[in-house]
CSV table of C-alpha atoms in Angstrom, one decimal:
chain,number,residue,atom,x,y,z
A,13,UNK,CA,103.2,163.6,105.5
A,14,UNK,CA,103.3,160.8,108.0
A,15,UNK,CA,103.7,157.2,106.6
A,16,UNK,CA,100.8,154.8,106.9
A,17,UNK,CA,100.8,152.7,110.0
A,18,UNK,CA,101.5,149.0,109.6
A,19,UNK,CA,99.1,148.2,112.4
A,20,UNK,CA,95.3,148.2,112.8
A,21,UNK,CA,92.9,148.4,109.8
A,22,UNK,CA,95.7,148.9,107.3
A,23,UNK,CA,97.5,145.8,108.4
A,24,UNK,CA,94.2,143.8,108.1
A,25,UNK,CA,93.6,145.1,104.6
A,26,UNK,CA,97.2,144.1,103.5
A,27,UNK,CA,96.6,140.6,105.0
A,28,UNK,CA,93.4,140.2,103.1
A,29,UNK,CA,95.0,141.3,99.8
A,30,UNK,CA,97.9,139.0,100.3
A,31,UNK,CA,95.6,136.1,101.1
A,32,UNK,CA,93.5,136.7,98.0
A,33,UNK,CA,96.7,136.9,95.9
A,34,UNK,CA,97.9,133.6,97.4
A,35,UNK,CA,94.6,131.9,96.7
A,36,UNK,CA,94.7,133.0,93.1
A,37,UNK,CA,98.3,131.8,92.6
A,38,UNK,CA,97.7,128.4,94.2
A,39,UNK,CA,94.3,127.7,92.7
A,40,UNK,CA,94.2,124.0,91.7
A,41,UNK,CA,93.7,123.1,88.1
A,42,UNK,CA,91.0,120.5,87.2
A,43,UNK,CA,93.6,118.8,85.0
A,44,UNK,CA,96.5,116.5,85.7
A,45,UNK,CA,100.0,118.0,85.6
A,46,UNK,CA,101.3,118.3,82.1
A,47,UNK,CA,97.9,118.7,80.4
A,48,UNK,CA,96.5,121.9,79.0
A,49,UNK,CA,93.6,123.0,76.7
A,50,UNK,CA,96.0,124.6,74.2
A,51,UNK,CA,98.6,121.8,74.2
A,52,UNK,CA,98.5,121.4,70.3
A,53,UNK,CA,97.9,125.1,69.7
A,54,UNK,CA,101.2,125.5,67.9
A,55,UNK,CA,102.2,121.9,67.0
A,56,UNK,CA,98.8,120.8,65.4
A,57,UNK,CA,96.2,123.6,65.7
A,58,UNK,CA,93.7,121.7,63.6
A,59,UNK,CA,93.7,118.6,65.8
A,60,UNK,CA,90.5,119.2,67.7
A,61,UNK,CA,88.5,120.3,64.7
A,62,UNK,CA,89.6,117.2,62.7
A,63,UNK,CA,88.5,114.9,65.5
A,64,UNK,CA,85.2,116.7,65.7
A,65,UNK,CA,84.7,116.4,61.9
A,66,UNK,CA,85.4,112.6,62.0
A,67,UNK,CA,83.0,112.1,64.9
A,68,UNK,CA,80.3,113.9,63.0
A,69,UNK,CA,81.0,111.5,60.0
A,70,UNK,CA,80.8,108.4,62.2
A,71,UNK,CA,77.6,109.4,63.9
A,72,UNK,CA,76.0,110.2,60.6
A,73,UNK,CA,76.7,106.6,59.6
A,74,UNK,CA,75.7,105.2,63.0
A,75,UNK,CA,74.5,107.5,65.8
A,76,UNK,CA,75.2,104.8,68.3
A,77,UNK,CA,78.9,105.3,68.0
A,78,UNK,CA,78.5,107.9,70.7
A,79,UNK,CA,78.1,105.0,73.2
A,80,UNK,CA,81.1,103.2,71.7
A,81,UNK,CA,83.4,106.2,72.2
A,82,UNK,CA,82.2,106.8,75.7
A,83,UNK,CA,82.8,103.2,76.6
A,84,UNK,CA,86.3,103.4,75.0
A,85,UNK,CA,87.3,106.3,77.3
A,86,UNK,CA,86.1,104.5,80.4
A,87,UNK,CA,87.7,101.2,79.4
A,88,UNK,CA,91.0,102.9,78.6
A,89,UNK,CA,91.3,105.2,81.6
A,90,UNK,CA,90.2,102.6,84.2
A,91,UNK,CA,93.0,100.3,83.2
A,92,UNK,CA,96.4,101.8,84.0
A,93,UNK,CA,95.3,105.3,83.1
A,94,UNK,CA,94.3,107.2,80.0
A,95,UNK,CA,97.1,106.1,77.7
A,96,UNK,CA,95.3,104.6,74.7
A,97,UNK,CA,96.3,101.1,75.8
A,98,UNK,CA,92.8,99.7,75.1
A,99,UNK,CA,93.4,100.4,71.4
A,100,UNK,CA,96.4,98.1,71.1
A,101,UNK,CA,96.3,94.8,69.2
A,102,UNK,CA,97.4,91.5,70.8
A,103,UNK,CA,100.7,90.0,69.7
A,104,UNK,CA,101.9,86.4,69.5
A,105,UNK,CA,103.1,86.6,73.1
A,106,UNK,CA,100.5,88.9,74.7
A,107,UNK,CA,96.7,89.1,74.9
A,108,UNK,CA,95.9,92.8,74.9
A,109,UNK,CA,93.1,94.5,76.8
A,110,UNK,CA,90.7,94.2,74.0
A,111,UNK,CA,90.7,90.4,74.5
A,112,UNK,CA,89.6,90.7,78.1
A,113,UNK,CA,86.2,89.2,79.0
A,114,UNK,CA,85.0,92.6,80.2
A,115,UNK,CA,85.9,94.2,76.8
A,116,UNK,CA,83.6,91.8,74.8
A,117,UNK,CA,82.1,93.6,71.9
A,118,UNK,CA,84.2,96.8,72.2
A,119,UNK,CA,83.7,99.1,69.2
A,120,UNK,CA,85.3,102.2,67.8
A,121,UNK,CA,88.9,101.2,67.7
A,122,UNK,CA,89.1,101.3,63.9
A,123,UNK,CA,87.4,104.6,63.8
A,124,UNK,CA,90.0,106.1,66.3
A,125,UNK,CA,92.7,104.8,64.0
A,126,UNK,CA,91.1,106.4,61.0
A,127,UNK,CA,91.2,109.8,62.8
A,128,UNK,CA,94.8,109.1,63.8
A,129,UNK,CA,95.9,108.4,60.2
A,130,UNK,CA,94.6,111.8,59.0
A,131,UNK,CA,96.3,113.6,61.9
A,132,UNK,CA,99.5,111.6,61.4
A,133,UNK,CA,99.5,112.8,57.7
A,134,UNK,CA,99.0,116.5,58.8
A,135,UNK,CA,101.1,116.5,62.0
A,136,UNK,CA,103.4,113.5,62.1
A,137,UNK,CA,104.3,112.2,65.5
A,138,UNK,CA,102.4,114.9,67.4
A,139,UNK,CA,98.9,113.9,68.5
A,140,UNK,CA,98.5,110.9,70.7
A,141,UNK,CA,95.9,108.2,70.3
A,142,UNK,CA,95.0,108.7,74.0
A,143,UNK,CA,94.1,112.4,73.3
A,144,UNK,CA,92.1,111.5,70.2
A,145,UNK,CA,90.1,109.0,72.2
A,146,UNK,CA,89.3,111.6,74.9
A,147,UNK,CA,88.2,114.2,72.3
A,148,UNK,CA,86.0,111.7,70.5
A,149,UNK,CA,84.2,110.7,73.7
A,150,UNK,CA,83.5,114.4,74.5
A,151,UNK,CA,82.4,115.4,70.9
A,152,UNK,CA,80.2,112.3,70.5
A,153,UNK,CA,78.4,112.9,73.8
A,154,UNK,CA,77.6,116.5,72.9
A,155,UNK,CA,76.5,115.7,69.4
A,156,UNK,CA,73.8,113.3,70.6
A,157,UNK,CA,72.3,115.8,73.1
A,158,UNK,CA,74.6,115.4,76.1
A,159,UNK,CA,76.8,118.0,77.8
A,160,UNK,CA,80.1,119.2,76.6
A,161,UNK,CA,83.2,120.0,78.6
A,162,UNK,CA,86.7,121.4,78.2
A,163,UNK,CA,89.3,118.9,77.3
A,164,UNK,CA,92.9,119.2,78.4
A,165,UNK,CA,95.4,117.6,76.1
A,166,UNK,CA,99.0,116.4,76.2
A,167,UNK,CA,98.6,112.7,77.0
A,168,UNK,CA,101.1,110.3,75.6
A,169,UNK,CA,100.5,106.7,74.6
A,170,UNK,CA,101.3,103.7,76.7
A,171,UNK,CA,103.1,100.6,75.4
A,172,UNK,CA,101.7,98.0,77.7
A,173,UNK,CA,98.3,96.3,77.4
A,174,UNK,CA,97.1,93.0,78.9
A,175,UNK,CA,93.7,91.3,79.1
A,176,UNK,CA,94.3,90.3,82.7
A,177,UNK,CA,94.8,93.9,83.8
A,178,UNK,CA,91.6,94.9,82.1
A,179,UNK,CA,89.6,92.0,83.8
A,180,UNK,CA,91.2,92.9,87.1
A,181,UNK,CA,90.3,96.7,87.0
A,182,UNK,CA,87.1,97.1,85.1
A,183,UNK,CA,83.8,96.4,86.8
A,184,UNK,CA,81.9,93.4,85.5
A,185,UNK,CA,78.2,93.8,84.7
A,186,UNK,CA,77.3,91.5,87.6
A,187,UNK,CA,78.6,93.6,90.5
A,188,UNK,CA,76.2,94.6,93.3
A,189,UNK,CA,76.1,98.2,94.7
A,190,UNK,CA,78.9,97.7,97.3
A,191,UNK,CA,81.1,96.1,94.6
A,192,UNK,CA,80.6,99.0,92.3
A,193,UNK,CA,81.3,101.5,95.1
A,194,UNK,CA,84.6,99.6,95.9
A,195,UNK,CA,85.6,99.5,92.3
A,196,UNK,CA,85.1,103.2,91.8
A,197,UNK,CA,86.7,104.1,95.2
A,198,UNK,CA,89.9,102.4,94.0
A,199,UNK,CA,90.1,105.0,91.3
A,200,UNK,CA,89.3,107.9,93.6
A,201,UNK,CA,85.6,108.2,92.8
A,202,UNK,CA,82.7,108.4,95.3
A,203,UNK,CA,79.4,106.6,95.2
A,204,UNK,CA,77.6,109.6,93.7
A,205,UNK,CA,80.2,109.9,90.9
A,206,UNK,CA,79.8,106.2,90.2
A,207,UNK,CA,76.0,106.6,89.8
A,208,UNK,CA,76.7,109.7,87.6
A,209,UNK,CA,79.1,107.9,85.3
A,210,UNK,CA,76.7,104.9,85.1
A,211,UNK,CA,74.5,107.4,83.3
A,212,UNK,CA,76.7,106.8,80.2
A,213,UNK,CA,74.4,103.8,79.7
A,214,UNK,CA,71.8,106.3,78.4
A,215,UNK,CA,73.5,105.8,75.0
A,216,UNK,CA,75.0,102.7,73.4
A,217,UNK,CA,74.2,99.1,72.9
A,218,UNK,CA,75.4,95.8,74.3
A,219,UNK,CA,75.8,92.2,73.3
A,220,UNK,CA,73.7,89.8,75.2
A,221,UNK,CA,76.9,88.5,76.8
A,222,UNK,CA,76.6,91.0,79.7
A,223,UNK,CA,72.8,90.7,80.0
A,224,UNK,CA,72.3,87.0,80.4
A,225,UNK,CA,73.2,86.9,84.1
A,226,UNK,CA,70.3,89.3,84.7
A,227,UNK,CA,67.8,87.1,82.9
A,228,UNK,CA,68.8,83.5,83.6
A,229,UNK,CA,70.2,81.6,86.6
A,230,UNK,CA,70.2,84.9,88.6
A,231,UNK,CA,70.7,83.2,92.0
A,232,UNK,CA,72.6,80.2,90.7
A,233,UNK,CA,69.8,77.7,90.8
A,234,UNK,CA,70.6,76.6,87.2
A,235,UNK,CA,67.0,77.6,86.3
A,236,UNK,CA,66.1,79.4,83.0
A,237,UNK,CA,63.2,81.1,84.9
A,238,UNK,CA,65.5,82.4,87.6
A,239,UNK,CA,65.4,86.1,86.6
A,240,UNK,CA,66.3,89.0,88.8
A,241,UNK,CA,63.0,89.6,90.7
A,242,UNK,CA,63.7,93.3,90.8
A,243,UNK,CA,63.4,93.5,87.0
A,244,UNK,CA,60.1,94.6,85.5
A,245,UNK,CA,58.4,91.3,84.4
A,246,UNK,CA,57.2,92.5,81.0
A,247,UNK,CA,60.7,94.0,80.4
A,248,UNK,CA,62.3,90.6,81.3
A,249,UNK,CA,60.0,88.9,78.8
A,250,UNK,CA,61.0,91.4,76.1
A,251,UNK,CA,64.7,91.0,76.8
A,252,UNK,CA,64.5,87.2,76.7
A,253,UNK,CA,63.2,87.4,73.2
A,254,UNK,CA,66.2,89.5,72.1
A,255,UNK,CA,68.6,87.5,74.2
A,256,UNK,CA,67.6,83.8,74.3
A,257,UNK,CA,69.4,81.7,76.9
A,258,UNK,CA,73.0,81.0,75.8
A,259,UNK,CA,73.0,83.6,73.0
A,260,UNK,CA,75.9,85.9,73.7
A,261,UNK,CA,76.3,87.7,70.4
A,262,UNK,CA,72.9,89.3,69.7
A,263,UNK,CA,73.0,93.1,70.3
A,264,UNK,CA,70.4,95.3,71.9
A,265,UNK,CA,70.2,99.0,72.9
A,266,UNK,CA,70.9,99.6,76.6
A,267,UNK,CA,68.4,102.4,76.9
A,268,UNK,CA,64.9,103.2,75.6
A,269,UNK,CA,66.4,106.3,73.9
A,270,UNK,CA,69.8,104.8,73.1
A,271,UNK,CA,70.8,107.3,70.4
A,272,UNK,CA,70.1,110.3,72.6
A,273,UNK,CA,72.0,111.4,75.7
A,274,UNK,CA,69.2,112.2,78.3
A,275,UNK,CA,67.8,111.2,81.7
A,276,UNK,CA,65.8,108.2,80.4
A,277,UNK,CA,68.4,105.8,81.8
A,278,UNK,CA,67.5,106.8,85.4
A,279,UNK,CA,63.8,106.6,84.7
A,280,UNK,CA,64.3,103.1,83.3
A,281,UNK,CA,66.3,102.0,86.3
A,282,UNK,CA,63.5,103.2,88.7
A,283,UNK,CA,61.0,101.2,86.7
A,284,UNK,CA,62.9,98.0,86.9
A,285,UNK,CA,64.2,98.3,83.4
A,286,UNK,CA,67.9,98.4,83.9
A,287,UNK,CA,69.7,96.2,81.3
A,288,UNK,CA,72.6,95.1,83.5
A,289,UNK,CA,72.7,94.0,87.1
A,290,UNK,CA,75.0,97.0,87.7
A,291,UNK,CA,72.1,99.2,86.5
A,292,UNK,CA,69.3,97.7,88.6
A,293,UNK,CA,71.5,97.5,91.7
A,294,UNK,CA,71.8,101.3,91.9
A,295,UNK,CA,68.4,101.5,93.6
A,296,UNK,CA,69.0,98.6,96.1
A,297,UNK,CA,70.8,101.1,98.3
A,298,UNK,CA,68.9,104.1,99.9
A,299,UNK,CA,71.5,106.6,99.0
A,300,UNK,CA,71.8,105.2,95.4
A,301,UNK,CA,68.0,105.3,94.9
A,302,UNK,CA,67.9,108.9,96.1
A,303,UNK,CA,70.6,110.0,93.6
A,304,UNK,CA,68.9,108.0,90.7
A,305,UNK,CA,65.6,109.6,91.6
A,306,UNK,CA,67.1,113.1,91.6
A,307,UNK,CA,68.9,112.5,88.2
A,308,UNK,CA,65.7,111.2,86.6
A,309,UNK,CA,64.0,114.6,87.0
A,310,UNK,CA,64.2,117.6,84.6
A,311,UNK,CA,66.6,120.3,85.5
A,312,UNK,CA,68.7,118.0,87.7
A,313,UNK,CA,72.5,118.4,87.9
A,314,UNK,CA,73.1,115.2,86.0
A,315,UNK,CA,74.6,116.8,82.9
A,316,UNK,CA,76.9,119.0,84.9
A,317,UNK,CA,78.1,116.3,87.2
A,318,UNK,CA,78.6,113.9,84.3
A,319,UNK,CA,80.8,116.4,82.5
A,320,UNK,CA,82.8,116.9,85.7
A,321,UNK,CA,83.2,113.1,86.1
A,322,UNK,CA,84.5,112.7,82.5
A,323,UNK,CA,87.1,115.4,83.1
A,324,UNK,CA,88.2,113.7,86.3
A,325,UNK,CA,88.4,110.4,84.6
A,326,UNK,CA,90.5,111.9,81.8
A,327,UNK,CA,93.2,112.7,84.4
A,328,UNK,CA,93.7,109.1,85.6
A,329,UNK,CA,97.3,107.8,85.2
A,330,UNK,CA,98.2,110.1,82.3
A,331,UNK,CA,101.6,109.9,80.6
A,332,UNK,CA,103.2,113.2,79.8
A,333,UNK,CA,106.5,114.8,78.8
A,334,UNK,CA,108.9,112.0,77.7
A,335,UNK,CA,106.8,109.2,79.2
A,336,UNK,CA,105.4,106.6,76.8
A,337,UNK,CA,105.3,107.5,73.1
A,338,UNK,CA,103.2,109.0,70.3
A,339,UNK,CA,102.1,106.0,68.3
A,340,UNK,CA,102.1,106.2,64.5
A,341,UNK,CA,99.1,103.9,64.5
A,342,UNK,CA,96.8,103.4,67.4
A,343,UNK,CA,96.7,99.6,67.3
A,344,UNK,CA,100.5,99.0,67.4
A,345,UNK,CA,103.4,100.3,69.4
A,346,UNK,CA,106.1,102.1,67.4
C-alpha cells in the first residue's frame, strides 16, 4: 500500500492538528506563576473549609464584615502586591500601611488573625496570611449574595509595610474620573474594570472621614453649604445628619442595601446617591455613565466581570516559592 502523501489535504490536516495542540499547550493561566487552586491539597487540605467556616461565623455576628474583607483585599493587593502587608502592625521605627490616611477605619484584621491562629495550630507554617485574606474576600462576597470565583493559592507573606506606600498607591475618595482611570491603569486595569471593582461599594460601611469632602467645602470655598451639586439634594440632607461637619468618626452604610451584594450601587450612583466623590464621578464621563447604566440593569454582566476583576487583582505582585515568609501571626513578621 502506498504511504500517505505529505502534501495537499493531508498536510493541511496535520498543520491544523499541530496548531490545535500548540494552542492547548500554551494556553495562558488566569493565575500568576506559582499559584494553583490545589496548592494546599497535601500540606493543609482543610485550609479553604476552615476559612469558609470562620467567615460564616463572622458574618453571622456582623453581616457587614463582607465589605470589610473585600476592602482588605483591595487595600492589600494595591500596595506592593497581595502579600498580606496591610495586616502588619506598626513598630517603634515604622508606621505600617494600616496607619495610612487612606486606610482610616480599616476592619477585619483581627478576624483574619483569628483564622490564622486556627490554621497555624492545624498546619504550622503552611498557610499564608495573604492567602487567608484572598479566600475570606471571596467567601464573604458569595455569602451575601454576590458571585463566587476560583481562588488560586500559594502566596507568601511580605515583610515590608509603610503608611507612605499605601497613601501613594491607593485611590483617595476625592479622585475624579480621570484620576481613578490613571490609578487603576498603573496596576494594569482598564476603565471598565475600575467601574466594575467600584461595585464593591455595594456592601460595607464607611466612617464619615471619606464622605465629608462630598458634603462640605466641595469646591474649596470654605462654605458648609458647598455640597457636590451632582448629589441628590434630599440625599445630601440625609447624609449631613449622619455626618455633621467636622465629624470624621461616625459610620454609615455606603449602599442602600449594604449587607447584600447586588446592583443597587449602580442604581444609587445614577440617582445622585453615591457616597464618595469617586462614586458620583463615575457618571461624569460618557463611557463611565454607559457602563454604570448597563450594570444597574438585571441580567447584566456585572457579577461575572466583578469575579474576573477580583481574580486579576489577586495576581498582583504575589510572592511565591522562597520569597517572603509564612507568618506565624498576621500582624507581626516572624
